[in-house]
PDB file of N, CA and C in Angstrom:
ATOM      1  N   UNK A 591      60.397 117.065 211.977  1.00 54.00           N
ATOM      2  CA  UNK A 591      61.687 116.745 211.420  1.00 54.00           C
ATOM      3  C   UNK A 591      62.057 115.322 211.839  1.00 54.00           C
ATOM      4  N   UNK A 592      62.485 114.536 210.896  1.00 55.00           N
ATOM      5  CA  UNK A 592      62.898 113.167 211.186  1.00 55.00           C
ATOM      6  C   UNK A 592      64.177 113.183 212.021  1.00 55.00           C
ATOM      7  N   UNK A 593      64.231 112.377 213.072  1.00 67.00           N
ATOM      8  CA  UNK A 593      65.430 112.376 213.911  1.00 67.00           C
ATOM      9  C   UNK A 593      66.600 111.638 213.264  1.00 67.00           C
ATOM     10  N   UNK A 594      66.359 110.931 212.185  1.00 79.00           N
ATOM     11  CA  UNK A 594      67.397 110.126 211.559  1.00 79.00           C
ATOM     12  C   UNK A 594      68.084 110.894 210.443  1.00 79.00           C
ATOM     13  N   UNK A 595      69.363 110.723 210.372  1.00 84.00           N
ATOM     14  CA  UNK A 595      70.145 111.371 209.320  1.00 84.00           C
ATOM     15  C   UNK A 595      70.554 110.323 208.290  1.00 84.00           C
ATOM     16  N   UNK A 596      70.584 110.761 207.047  1.00 86.00           N
ATOM     17  CA  UNK A 596      71.047 109.867 205.987  1.00 86.00           C
ATOM     18  C   UNK A 596      72.576 109.904 205.972  1.00 86.00           C
ATOM     19  N   UNK A 597      73.179 109.117 205.117  1.00 85.00           N
ATOM     20  CA  UNK A 597      74.642 109.100 205.040  1.00 85.00           C
ATOM     21  C   UNK A 597      75.183 110.409 204.474  1.00 85.00           C
ATOM     22  N   UNK A 598      74.319 111.245 203.919  1.00 88.00           N
ATOM     23  CA  UNK A 598      74.745 112.547 203.397  1.00 88.00           C
ATOM     24  C   UNK A 598      74.861 113.588 204.500  1.00 88.00           C
ATOM     25  N   UNK A 599      74.359 113.291 205.686  1.00 89.00           N
ATOM     26  CA  UNK A 599      74.373 114.235 206.791  1.00 89.00           C
ATOM     27  C   UNK A 599      73.083 115.028 206.904  1.00 89.00           C
ATOM     28  N   UNK A 600      72.226 114.916 205.899  1.00 93.00           N
ATOM     29  CA  UNK A 600      70.918 115.580 205.925  1.00 93.00           C
ATOM     30  C   UNK A 600      69.922 114.712 206.677  1.00 93.00           C
ATOM     31  N   UNK A 601      68.900 115.341 207.228  1.00 93.00           N
ATOM     32  CA  UNK A 601      67.801 114.558 207.777  1.00 93.00           C
ATOM     33  C   UNK A 601      67.164 113.778 206.633  1.00 93.00           C
ATOM     34  N   UNK A 602      66.692 112.572 206.937  1.00 94.00           N
ATOM     35  CA  UNK A 602      66.117 111.712 205.899  1.00 94.00           C
ATOM     36  C   UNK A 602      64.979 112.389 205.145  1.00 94.00           C
ATOM     37  N   UNK A 603      64.094 113.059 205.866  1.00 94.00           N
ATOM     38  CA  UNK A 603      62.952 113.668 205.194  1.00 94.00           C
ATOM     39  C   UNK A 603      63.384 114.832 204.304  1.00 94.00           C
ATOM     40  N   UNK A 604      64.419 115.546 204.675  1.00 95.00           N
ATOM     41  CA  UNK A 604      64.919 116.643 203.839  1.00 95.00           C
ATOM     42  C   UNK A 604      65.576 116.081 202.580  1.00 95.00           C
ATOM     43  N   UNK A 605      66.364 115.032 202.731  1.00 95.00           N
ATOM     44  CA  UNK A 605      67.009 114.407 201.572  1.00 95.00           C
ATOM     45  C   UNK A 605      65.956 113.847 200.616  1.00 95.00           C
ATOM     46  N   UNK A 606      64.917 113.199 201.153  1.00 96.00           N
ATOM     47  CA  UNK A 606      63.845 112.665 200.303  1.00 96.00           C
ATOM     48  C   UNK A 606      63.102 113.797 199.599  1.00 96.00           C
ATOM     49  N   UNK A 607      62.877 114.902 200.310  1.00 97.00           N
ATOM     50  CA  UNK A 607      62.247 116.079 199.723  1.00 97.00           C
ATOM     51  C   UNK A 607      63.062 116.592 198.534  1.00 97.00           C
ATOM     52  N   UNK A 608      64.379 116.634 198.689  1.00 96.00           N
ATOM     53  CA  UNK A 608      65.248 117.116 197.611  1.00 96.00           C
ATOM     54  C   UNK A 608      65.215 116.194 196.387  1.00 96.00           C
ATOM     55  N   UNK A 609      64.961 114.901 196.617  1.00 96.00           N
ATOM     56  CA  UNK A 609      64.824 113.965 195.491  1.00 96.00           C
ATOM     57  C   UNK A 609      63.683 114.390 194.571  1.00 96.00           C
ATOM     58  N   UNK A 610      62.620 114.924 195.156  1.00 97.00           N
ATOM     59  CA  UNK A 610      61.466 115.365 194.374  1.00 97.00           C
ATOM     60  C   UNK A 610      61.587 116.821 193.933  1.00 97.00           C
ATOM     61  N   UNK A 611      62.180 117.662 194.777  1.00 96.00           N
ATOM     62  CA  UNK A 611      62.290 119.084 194.438  1.00 96.00           C
ATOM     63  C   UNK A 611      63.026 119.265 193.113  1.00 96.00           C
ATOM     64  N   UNK A 612      64.089 118.522 192.935  1.00 94.00           N
ATOM     65  CA  UNK A 612      64.853 118.600 191.693  1.00 94.00           C
ATOM     66  C   UNK A 612      64.505 117.453 190.753  1.00 94.00           C
ATOM     67  N   UNK A 613      63.313 116.908 190.947  1.00 89.00           N
ATOM     68  CA  UNK A 613      62.722 115.857 190.112  1.00 89.00           C
ATOM     69  C   UNK A 613      63.730 114.787 189.726  1.00 89.00           C
ATOM     70  N   UNK A 614      63.873 114.525 188.483  1.00 89.00           N
ATOM     71  CA  UNK A 614      64.702 113.440 187.970  1.00 89.00           C
ATOM     72  C   UNK A 614      66.157 113.568 188.443  1.00 89.00           C
ATOM     73  N   UNK A 615      66.725 114.752 188.327  1.00 95.00           N
ATOM     74  CA  UNK A 615      68.137 114.978 188.658  1.00 95.00           C
ATOM     75  C   UNK A 615      68.405 114.752 190.154  1.00 95.00           C
ATOM     76  N   UNK A 616      67.522 115.257 191.005  1.00 95.00           N
ATOM     77  CA  UNK A 616      67.693 115.057 192.440  1.00 95.00           C
ATOM     78  C   UNK A 616      67.671 113.583 192.812  1.00 95.00           C
ATOM     79  N   UNK A 617      66.782 112.837 192.175  1.00 94.00           N
ATOM     80  CA  UNK A 617      66.720 111.404 192.429  1.00 94.00           C
ATOM     81  C   UNK A 617      67.996 110.694 192.025  1.00 94.00           C
ATOM     82  N   UNK A 618      68.527 111.044 190.861  1.00 96.00           N
ATOM     83  CA  UNK A 618      69.774 110.420 190.385  1.00 96.00           C
ATOM     84  C   UNK A 618      70.924 110.743 191.337  1.00 96.00           C
ATOM     85  N   UNK A 619      71.011 111.997 191.751  1.00 96.00           N
ATOM     86  CA  UNK A 619      72.093 112.397 192.665  1.00 96.00           C
ATOM     87  C   UNK A 619      72.032 111.594 193.956  1.00 96.00           C
ATOM     88  N   UNK A 620      70.847 111.476 194.549  1.00 96.00           N
ATOM     89  CA  UNK A 620      70.751 110.741 195.814  1.00 96.00           C
ATOM     90  C   UNK A 620      70.923 109.238 195.616  1.00 96.00           C
ATOM     91  N   UNK A 621      70.593 108.710 194.455  1.00 94.00           N
ATOM     92  CA  UNK A 621      70.882 107.299 194.191  1.00 94.00           C
ATOM     93  C   UNK A 621      72.390 107.058 194.162  1.00 94.00           C
ATOM     94  N   UNK A 622      73.127 108.054 193.703  1.00 94.00           N
ATOM     95  CA  UNK A 622      74.578 107.909 193.613  1.00 94.00           C
ATOM     96  C   UNK A 622      75.294 108.138 194.944  1.00 94.00           C
ATOM     97  N   UNK A 623      74.775 109.044 195.781  1.00 95.00           N
ATOM     98  CA  UNK A 623      75.533 109.402 196.987  1.00 95.00           C
ATOM     99  C   UNK A 623      75.016 108.774 198.281  1.00 95.00           C
ATOM    100  N   UNK A 624      73.756 108.376 198.315  1.00 93.00           N
ATOM    101  CA  UNK A 624      73.192 107.806 199.549  1.00 93.00           C
ATOM    102  C   UNK A 624      73.660 106.367 199.719  1.00 93.00           C
ATOM    103  N   UNK A 625      74.123 106.046 200.920  1.00 90.00           N
ATOM    104  CA  UNK A 625      74.645 104.705 201.183  1.00 90.00           C
ATOM    105  C   UNK A 625      73.866 103.936 202.239  1.00 90.00           C
ATOM    106  N   UNK A 626      73.062 104.616 203.051  1.00 88.00           N
ATOM    107  CA  UNK A 626      72.493 103.942 204.214  1.00 88.00           C
ATOM    108  C   UNK A 626      70.972 103.984 204.288  1.00 88.00           C
ATOM    109  N   UNK A 627      70.358 105.091 204.007  1.00 92.00           N
ATOM    110  CA  UNK A 627      68.935 105.279 204.276  1.00 92.00           C
ATOM    111  C   UNK A 627      68.049 104.677 203.186  1.00 92.00           C
ATOM    112  N   UNK A 628      67.309 103.651 203.562  1.00 93.00           N
ATOM    113  CA  UNK A 628      66.370 103.037 202.611  1.00 93.00           C
ATOM    114  C   UNK A 628      65.232 104.005 202.285  1.00 93.00           C
ATOM    115  N   UNK A 629      64.875 104.864 203.232  1.00 95.00           N
ATOM    116  CA  UNK A 629      63.830 105.865 203.013  1.00 95.00           C
ATOM    117  C   UNK A 629      64.235 106.815 201.883  1.00 95.00           C
ATOM    118  N   UNK A 630      65.451 107.324 201.947  1.00 95.00           N
ATOM    119  CA  UNK A 630      65.938 108.248 200.921  1.00 95.00           C
ATOM    120  C   UNK A 630      66.104 107.521 199.597  1.00 95.00           C
ATOM    121  N   UNK A 631      66.661 106.333 199.618  1.00 95.00           N
ATOM    122  CA  UNK A 631      66.852 105.572 198.383  1.00 95.00           C
ATOM    123  C   UNK A 631      65.515 105.246 197.712  1.00 95.00           C
ATOM    124  N   UNK A 632      64.504 104.904 198.506  1.00 96.00           N
ATOM    125  CA  UNK A 632      63.186 104.624 197.937  1.00 96.00           C
ATOM    126  C   UNK A 632      62.639 105.859 197.222  1.00 96.00           C
ATOM    127  N   UNK A 633      62.687 107.003 197.893  1.00 96.00           N
ATOM    128  CA  UNK A 633      62.146 108.219 197.285  1.00 96.00           C
ATOM    129  C   UNK A 633      62.979 108.656 196.081  1.00 96.00           C
ATOM    130  N   UNK A 634      64.282 108.450 196.122  1.00 96.00           N
ATOM    131  CA  UNK A 634      65.127 108.791 194.978  1.00 96.00           C
ATOM    132  C   UNK A 634      64.758 107.924 193.771  1.00 96.00           C
ATOM    133  N   UNK A 635      64.611 106.640 194.007  1.00 96.00           N
ATOM    134  CA  UNK A 635      64.267 105.721 192.919  1.00 96.00           C
ATOM    135  C   UNK A 635      62.866 105.990 192.381  1.00 96.00           C
ATOM    136  N   UNK A 636      61.927 106.245 193.266  1.00 96.00           N
ATOM    137  CA  UNK A 636      60.564 106.555 192.820  1.00 96.00           C
ATOM    138  C   UNK A 636      60.550 107.858 192.015  1.00 96.00           C
ATOM    139  N   UNK A 637      61.331 108.836 192.432  1.00 96.00           N
ATOM    140  CA  UNK A 637      61.416 110.107 191.715  1.00 96.00           C
ATOM    141  C   UNK A 637      61.976 109.914 190.308  1.00 96.00           C
ATOM    142  N   UNK A 638      63.046 109.152 190.198  1.00 96.00           N
ATOM    143  CA  UNK A 638      63.669 108.917 188.889  1.00 96.00           C
ATOM    144  C   UNK A 638      62.694 108.206 187.951  1.00 96.00           C
ATOM    145  N   UNK A 639      62.076 107.150 188.435  1.00 96.00           N
ATOM    146  CA  UNK A 639      61.160 106.375 187.592  1.00 96.00           C
ATOM    147  C   UNK A 639      59.951 107.209 187.191  1.00 96.00           C
ATOM    148  N   UNK A 640      59.348 107.902 188.150  1.00 96.00           N
ATOM    149  CA  UNK A 640      58.159 108.700 187.871  1.00 96.00           C
ATOM    150  C   UNK A 640      58.445 109.808 186.868  1.00 96.00           C
ATOM    151  N   UNK A 641      59.449 110.618 187.139  1.00 96.00           N
ATOM    152  CA  UNK A 641      59.682 111.777 186.294  1.00 96.00           C
ATOM    153  C   UNK A 641      60.295 111.401 184.944  1.00 96.00           C
ATOM    154  N   UNK A 642      61.035 110.309 184.878  1.00 96.00           N
ATOM    155  CA  UNK A 642      61.519 109.828 183.575  1.00 96.00           C
ATOM    156  C   UNK A 642      60.329 109.370 182.736  1.00 96.00           C
ATOM    157  N   UNK A 643      59.406 108.644 183.355  1.00 96.00           N
ATOM    158  CA  UNK A 643      58.212 108.197 182.641  1.00 96.00           C
ATOM    159  C   UNK A 643      57.356 109.362 182.182  1.00 96.00           C
ATOM    160  N   UNK A 644      57.185 110.349 183.039  1.00 95.00           N
ATOM    161  CA  UNK A 644      56.397 111.521 182.652  1.00 95.00           C
ATOM    162  C   UNK A 644      57.048 112.277 181.496  1.00 95.00           C
ATOM    163  N   UNK A 645      58.386 112.355 181.506  1.00 95.00           N
ATOM    164  CA  UNK A 645      59.083 113.020 180.396  1.00 95.00           C
ATOM    165  C   UNK A 645      58.859 112.281 179.078  1.00 95.00           C
ATOM    166  N   UNK A 646      58.937 110.963 179.133  1.00 96.00           N
ATOM    167  CA  UNK A 646      58.736 110.157 177.919  1.00 96.00           C
ATOM    168  C   UNK A 646      57.311 110.323 177.402  1.00 96.00           C
ATOM    169  N   UNK A 647      56.319 110.226 178.301  1.00 95.00           N
ATOM    170  CA  UNK A 647      54.927 110.370 177.864  1.00 95.00           C
ATOM    171  C   UNK A 647      54.640 111.783 177.360  1.00 95.00           C
ATOM    172  N   UNK A 648      55.251 112.776 177.981  1.00 94.00           N
ATOM    173  CA  UNK A 648      55.039 114.153 177.544  1.00 94.00           C
ATOM    174  C   UNK A 648      55.630 114.353 176.146  1.00 94.00           C
ATOM    175  N   UNK A 649      56.805 113.796 175.909  1.00 94.00           N
ATOM    176  CA  UNK A 649      57.417 113.894 174.584  1.00 94.00           C
ATOM    177  C   UNK A 649      56.580 113.154 173.543  1.00 94.00           C
ATOM    178  N   UNK A 650      56.067 111.986 173.910  1.00 95.00           N
ATOM    179  CA  UNK A 650      55.238 111.206 172.985  1.00 95.00           C
ATOM    180  C   UNK A 650      53.932 111.934 172.669  1.00 95.00           C
ATOM    181  N   UNK A 651      53.400 112.669 173.634  1.00 93.00           N
ATOM    182  CA  UNK A 651      52.161 113.410 173.409  1.00 93.00           C
ATOM    183  C   UNK A 651      52.349 114.476 172.338  1.00 93.00           C
ATOM    184  N   UNK A 652      53.567 114.972 172.191  1.00 89.00           N
ATOM    185  CA  UNK A 652      53.846 115.972 171.172  1.00 89.00           C
ATOM    186  C   UNK A 652      53.686 115.445 169.759  1.00 89.00           C
ATOM    187  N   UNK A 653      53.733 114.146 169.604  1.00 93.00           N
ATOM    188  CA  UNK A 653      53.580 113.543 168.282  1.00 93.00           C
ATOM    189  C   UNK A 653      52.124 113.208 167.940  1.00 93.00           C
ATOM    190  N   UNK A 654      51.230 113.376 168.889  1.00 90.00           N
ATOM    191  CA  UNK A 654      49.818 113.088 168.640  1.00 90.00           C
ATOM    192  C   UNK A 654      49.145 114.291 167.973  1.00 90.00           C
ATOM    193  N   UNK A 655      48.593 114.096 166.805  1.00 89.00           N
ATOM    194  CA  UNK A 655      47.914 115.221 166.170  1.00 89.00           C
ATOM    195  C   UNK A 655      46.631 115.579 166.918  1.00 89.00           C
ATOM    196  N   UNK A 656      46.342 116.817 166.986  1.00 87.00           N
ATOM    197  CA  UNK A 656      45.140 117.416 167.570  1.00 87.00           C
ATOM    198  C   UNK A 656      45.055 117.215 169.089  1.00 87.00           C
ATOM    199  N   UNK A 657      44.960 115.974 169.552  1.00 94.00           N
ATOM    200  CA  UNK A 657      44.769 115.758 170.992  1.00 94.00           C
ATOM    201  C   UNK A 657      46.073 115.816 171.773  1.00 94.00           C
ATOM    202  N   UNK A 658      47.211 115.907 171.080  1.00 91.00           N
ATOM    203  CA  UNK A 658      48.506 115.953 171.756  1.00 91.00           C
ATOM    204  C   UNK A 658      48.636 117.126 172.703  1.00 91.00           C
ATOM    205  N   UNK A 659      48.078 118.268 172.313  1.00 92.00           N
ATOM    206  CA  UNK A 659      48.140 119.456 173.162  1.00 92.00           C
ATOM    207  C   UNK A 659      47.344 119.226 174.446  1.00 92.00           C
ATOM    208  N   UNK A 660      46.177 118.639 174.323  1.00 95.00           N
ATOM    209  CA  UNK A 660      45.336 118.367 175.495  1.00 95.00           C
ATOM    210  C   UNK A 660      46.006 117.335 176.399  1.00 95.00           C
ATOM    211  N   UNK A 661      46.533 116.274 175.811  1.00 94.00           N
ATOM    212  CA  UNK A 661      47.227 115.240 176.589  1.00 94.00           C
ATOM    213  C   UNK A 661      48.438 115.846 177.288  1.00 94.00           C
ATOM    214  N   UNK A 662      49.178 116.700 176.585  1.00 94.00           N
ATOM    215  CA  UNK A 662      50.337 117.360 177.172  1.00 94.00           C
ATOM    216  C   UNK A 662      49.962 118.239 178.354  1.00 94.00           C
ATOM    217  N   UNK A 663      48.862 118.979 178.224  1.00 95.00           N
ATOM    218  CA  UNK A 663      48.410 119.835 179.326  1.00 95.00           C
ATOM    219  C   UNK A 663      47.977 118.997 180.530  1.00 95.00           C
ATOM    220  N   UNK A 664      47.278 117.891 180.265  1.00 96.00           N
ATOM    221  CA  UNK A 664      46.860 117.008 181.360  1.00 96.00           C
ATOM    222  C   UNK A 664      48.073 116.381 182.049  1.00 96.00           C
ATOM    223  N   UNK A 665      49.064 115.990 181.269  1.00 95.00           N
ATOM    224  CA  UNK A 665      50.284 115.427 181.850  1.00 95.00           C
ATOM    225  C   UNK A 665      51.025 116.470 182.680  1.00 95.00           C
ATOM    226  N   UNK A 666      51.024 117.706 182.211  1.00 95.00           N
ATOM    227  CA  UNK A 666      51.668 118.786 182.973  1.00 95.00           C
ATOM    228  C   UNK A 666      50.958 119.007 184.304  1.00 95.00           C
ATOM    229  N   UNK A 667      49.651 118.996 184.276  1.00 97.00           N
ATOM    230  CA  UNK A 667      48.875 119.162 185.511  1.00 97.00           C
ATOM    231  C   UNK A 667      49.118 117.985 186.460  1.00 97.00           C
ATOM    232  N   UNK A 668      49.100 116.775 185.924  1.00 96.00           N
ATOM    233  CA  UNK A 668      49.379 115.586 186.737  1.00 96.00           C
ATOM    234  C   UNK A 668      50.772 115.663 187.337  1.00 96.00           C
ATOM    235  N   UNK A 669      51.739 116.094 186.542  1.00 96.00           N
ATOM    236  CA  UNK A 669      53.118 116.215 187.028  1.00 96.00           C
ATOM    237  C   UNK A 669      53.207 117.201 188.185  1.00 96.00           C
ATOM    238  N   UNK A 670      52.547 118.333 188.052  1.00 97.00           N
ATOM    239  CA  UNK A 670      52.565 119.352 189.094  1.00 97.00           C
ATOM    240  C   UNK A 670      51.941 118.835 190.389  1.00 97.00           C
ATOM    241  N   UNK A 671      50.801 118.175 190.269  1.00 97.00           N
ATOM    242  CA  UNK A 671      50.112 117.645 191.452  1.00 97.00           C
ATOM    243  C   UNK A 671      50.969 116.575 192.135  1.00 97.00           C
ATOM    244  N   UNK A 672      51.506 115.639 191.361  1.00 96.00           N
ATOM    245  CA  UNK A 672      52.352 114.587 191.942  1.00 96.00           C
ATOM    246  C   UNK A 672      53.594 115.184 192.580  1.00 96.00           C
ATOM    247  N   UNK A 673      54.189 116.164 191.933  1.00 96.00           N
ATOM    248  CA  UNK A 673      55.389 116.807 192.443  1.00 96.00           C
ATOM    249  C   UNK A 673      55.132 117.407 193.825  1.00 96.00           C
ATOM    250  N   UNK A 674      54.039 118.139 193.965  1.00 97.00           N
ATOM    251  CA  UNK A 674      53.710 118.788 195.238  1.00 97.00           C
ATOM    252  C   UNK A 674      53.360 117.751 196.314  1.00 97.00           C
ATOM    253  N   UNK A 675      52.509 116.789 195.960  1.00 97.00           N
ATOM    254  CA  UNK A 675      52.085 115.766 196.929  1.00 97.00           C
ATOM    255  C   UNK A 675      53.277 114.949 197.416  1.00 97.00           C
ATOM    256  N   UNK A 676      54.152 114.554 196.513  1.00 97.00           N
ATOM    257  CA  UNK A 676      55.301 113.730 196.907  1.00 97.00           C
ATOM    258  C   UNK A 676      56.316 114.524 197.730  1.00 97.00           C
ATOM    259  N   UNK A 677      56.505 115.792 197.412  1.00 97.00           N
ATOM    260  CA  UNK A 677      57.406 116.609 198.230  1.00 97.00           C
ATOM    261  C   UNK A 677      56.870 116.751 199.654  1.00 97.00           C
ATOM    262  N   UNK A 678      55.573 117.022 199.778  1.00 97.00           N
ATOM    263  CA  UNK A 678      54.978 117.166 201.103  1.00 97.00           C
ATOM    264  C   UNK A 678      55.031 115.862 201.895  1.00 97.00           C
ATOM    265  N   UNK A 679      54.758 114.750 201.230  1.00 97.00           N
ATOM    266  CA  UNK A 679      54.808 113.446 201.907  1.00 97.00           C
ATOM    267  C   UNK A 679      56.225 113.142 202.384  1.00 97.00           C
ATOM    268  N   UNK A 680      57.212 113.429 201.554  1.00 96.00           N
ATOM    269  CA  UNK A 680      58.603 113.177 201.940  1.00 96.00           C
ATOM    270  C   UNK A 680      58.999 114.042 203.129  1.00 96.00           C
ATOM    271  N   UNK A 681      58.594 115.304 203.125  1.00 95.00           N
ATOM    272  CA  UNK A 681      58.908 116.190 204.257  1.00 95.00           C
ATOM    273  C   UNK A 681      58.265 115.709 205.555  1.00 95.00           C
ATOM    274  N   UNK A 682      57.110 115.086 205.433  1.00 95.00           N
ATOM    275  CA  UNK A 682      56.420 114.563 206.613  1.00 95.00           C
ATOM    276  C   UNK A 682      56.956 113.203 207.045  1.00 95.00           C
ATOM    277  N   UNK A 683      57.900 112.661 206.291  1.00 93.00           N
ATOM    278  CA  UNK A 683      58.491 111.371 206.644  1.00 93.00           C
ATOM    279  C   UNK A 683      57.645 110.177 206.249  1.00 93.00           C
ATOM    280  N   UNK A 684      56.739 110.359 205.285  1.00 93.00           N
ATOM    281  CA  UNK A 684      55.847 109.277 204.862  1.00 93.00           C
ATOM    282  C   UNK A 684      56.450 108.487 203.696  1.00 93.00           C
ATOM    283  N   UNK A 685      56.184 107.204 203.715  1.00 91.00           N
ATOM    284  CA  UNK A 685      56.567 106.324 202.605  1.00 91.00           C
ATOM    285  C   UNK A 685      55.397 106.286 201.626  1.00 91.00           C
ATOM    286  N   UNK A 686      55.127 107.351 200.938  1.00 93.00           N
ATOM    287  CA  UNK A 686      54.027 107.392 199.980  1.00 93.00           C
ATOM    288  C   UNK A 686      54.443 106.607 198.745  1.00 93.00           C
ATOM    289  N   UNK A 687      53.821 105.447 198.584  1.00 94.00           N
ATOM    290  CA  UNK A 687      54.183 104.542 197.499  1.00 94.00           C
ATOM    291  C   UNK A 687      53.139 104.659 196.397  1.00 94.00           C
ATOM    292  N   UNK A 688      53.560 105.138 195.232  1.00 94.00           N
ATOM    293  CA  UNK A 688      52.655 105.254 194.096  1.00 94.00           C
ATOM    294  C   UNK A 688      52.337 103.866 193.539  1.00 94.00           C
ATOM    295  N   UNK A 689      51.140 103.694 192.995  1.00 95.00           N
ATOM    296  CA  UNK A 689      50.818 102.401 192.368  1.00 95.00           C
ATOM    297  C   UNK A 689      51.807 102.112 191.233  1.00 95.00           C
ATOM    298  N   UNK A 690      52.173 100.914 191.067  1.00 95.00           N
ATOM    299  CA  UNK A 690      53.094 100.387 190.057  1.00 95.00           C
ATOM    300  C   UNK A 690      54.504 100.940 190.222  1.00 95.00           C
ATOM    301  N   UNK A 691      54.665 102.240 190.181  1.00 94.00           N
ATOM    302  CA  UNK A 691      55.989 102.846 190.256  1.00 94.00           C
ATOM    303  C   UNK A 691      56.605 102.613 191.637  1.00 94.00           C
ATOM    304  N   UNK A 692      55.852 102.886 192.680  1.00 93.00           N
ATOM    305  CA  UNK A 692      56.349 102.684 194.037  1.00 93.00           C
ATOM    306  C   UNK A 692      56.640 101.228 194.332  1.00 93.00           C
ATOM    307  N   UNK A 693      55.781 100.362 193.833  1.00 93.00           N
ATOM    308  CA  UNK A 693      56.000  98.931 194.034  1.00 93.00           C
ATOM    309  C   UNK A 693      57.259  98.461 193.308  1.00 93.00           C
ATOM    310  N   UNK A 694      57.466  98.951 192.086  1.00 94.00           N
ATOM    311  CA  UNK A 694      58.663  98.614 191.327  1.00 94.00           C
ATOM    312  C   UNK A 694      59.910  99.147 192.039  1.00 94.00           C
ATOM    313  N   UNK A 695      59.837 100.390 192.520  1.00 93.00           N
ATOM    314  CA  UNK A 695      60.965 100.996 193.240  1.00 93.00           C
ATOM    315  C   UNK A 695      61.294 100.193 194.492  1.00 93.00           C
ATOM    316  N   UNK A 696      60.272  99.761 195.202  1.00 91.00           N
ATOM    317  CA  UNK A 696      60.485  98.976 196.419  1.00 91.00           C
ATOM    318  C   UNK A 696      61.135  97.627 196.102  1.00 91.00           C
ATOM    319  N   UNK A 697      60.699  96.984 195.026  1.00 92.00           N
ATOM    320  CA  UNK A 697      61.317  95.709 194.629  1.00 92.00           C
ATOM    321  C   UNK A 697      62.786  95.913 194.266  1.00 92.00           C
ATOM    322  N   UNK A 698      63.097  96.992 193.552  1.00 91.00           N
ATOM    323  CA  UNK A 698      64.477  97.264 193.180  1.00 91.00           C
ATOM    324  C   UNK A 698      65.323  97.565 194.416  1.00 91.00           C
ATOM    325  N   UNK A 699      64.721  98.259 195.365  1.00 88.00           N
ATOM    326  CA  UNK A 699      65.429  98.591 196.603  1.00 88.00           C
ATOM    327  C   UNK A 699      65.757  97.328 197.396  1.00 88.00           C
ATOM    328  N   UNK A 700      64.890  96.352 197.366  1.00 84.00           N
ATOM    329  CA  UNK A 700      65.134  95.091 198.069  1.00 84.00           C
ATOM    330  C   UNK A 700      66.273  94.303 197.435  1.00 84.00           C
ATOM    331  N   UNK A 701      66.545  94.570 196.163  1.00 84.00           N
ATOM    332  CA  UNK A 701      67.659  93.884 195.476  1.00 84.00           C
ATOM    333  C   UNK A 701      68.991  94.527 195.771  1.00 84.00           C
ATOM    334  N   UNK A 702      68.974  95.760 196.262  1.00 75.00           N
ATOM    335  CA  UNK A 702      70.245  96.491 196.509  1.00 75.00           C
ATOM    336  C   UNK A 702      70.916  95.972 197.757  1.00 75.00           C
TER     337      UNK A 702
END
């Protein structure tokens, strides 16, 4: 358990975990209420960007004839794997930065 508490009163790793547990919505909520913890804000922003992108690609896959079903299933599997890995990393207090998305989230966090 992380010894540091976020401005929400939750431990940082628990708050970051919740950003992923509730995917896009959890990230948005913590972006709105978190005031102090860069760890929580990073995971909230990464969650929003990742899951919003996955939703868009999943919706776009529905318009692909024939291979859309296969692409959709692969995206669903990728989403599940990322969801589990990111939740576990957040609970362990790790700054697991995804390629491109994590770097973008970190740059945005530096602007805040």
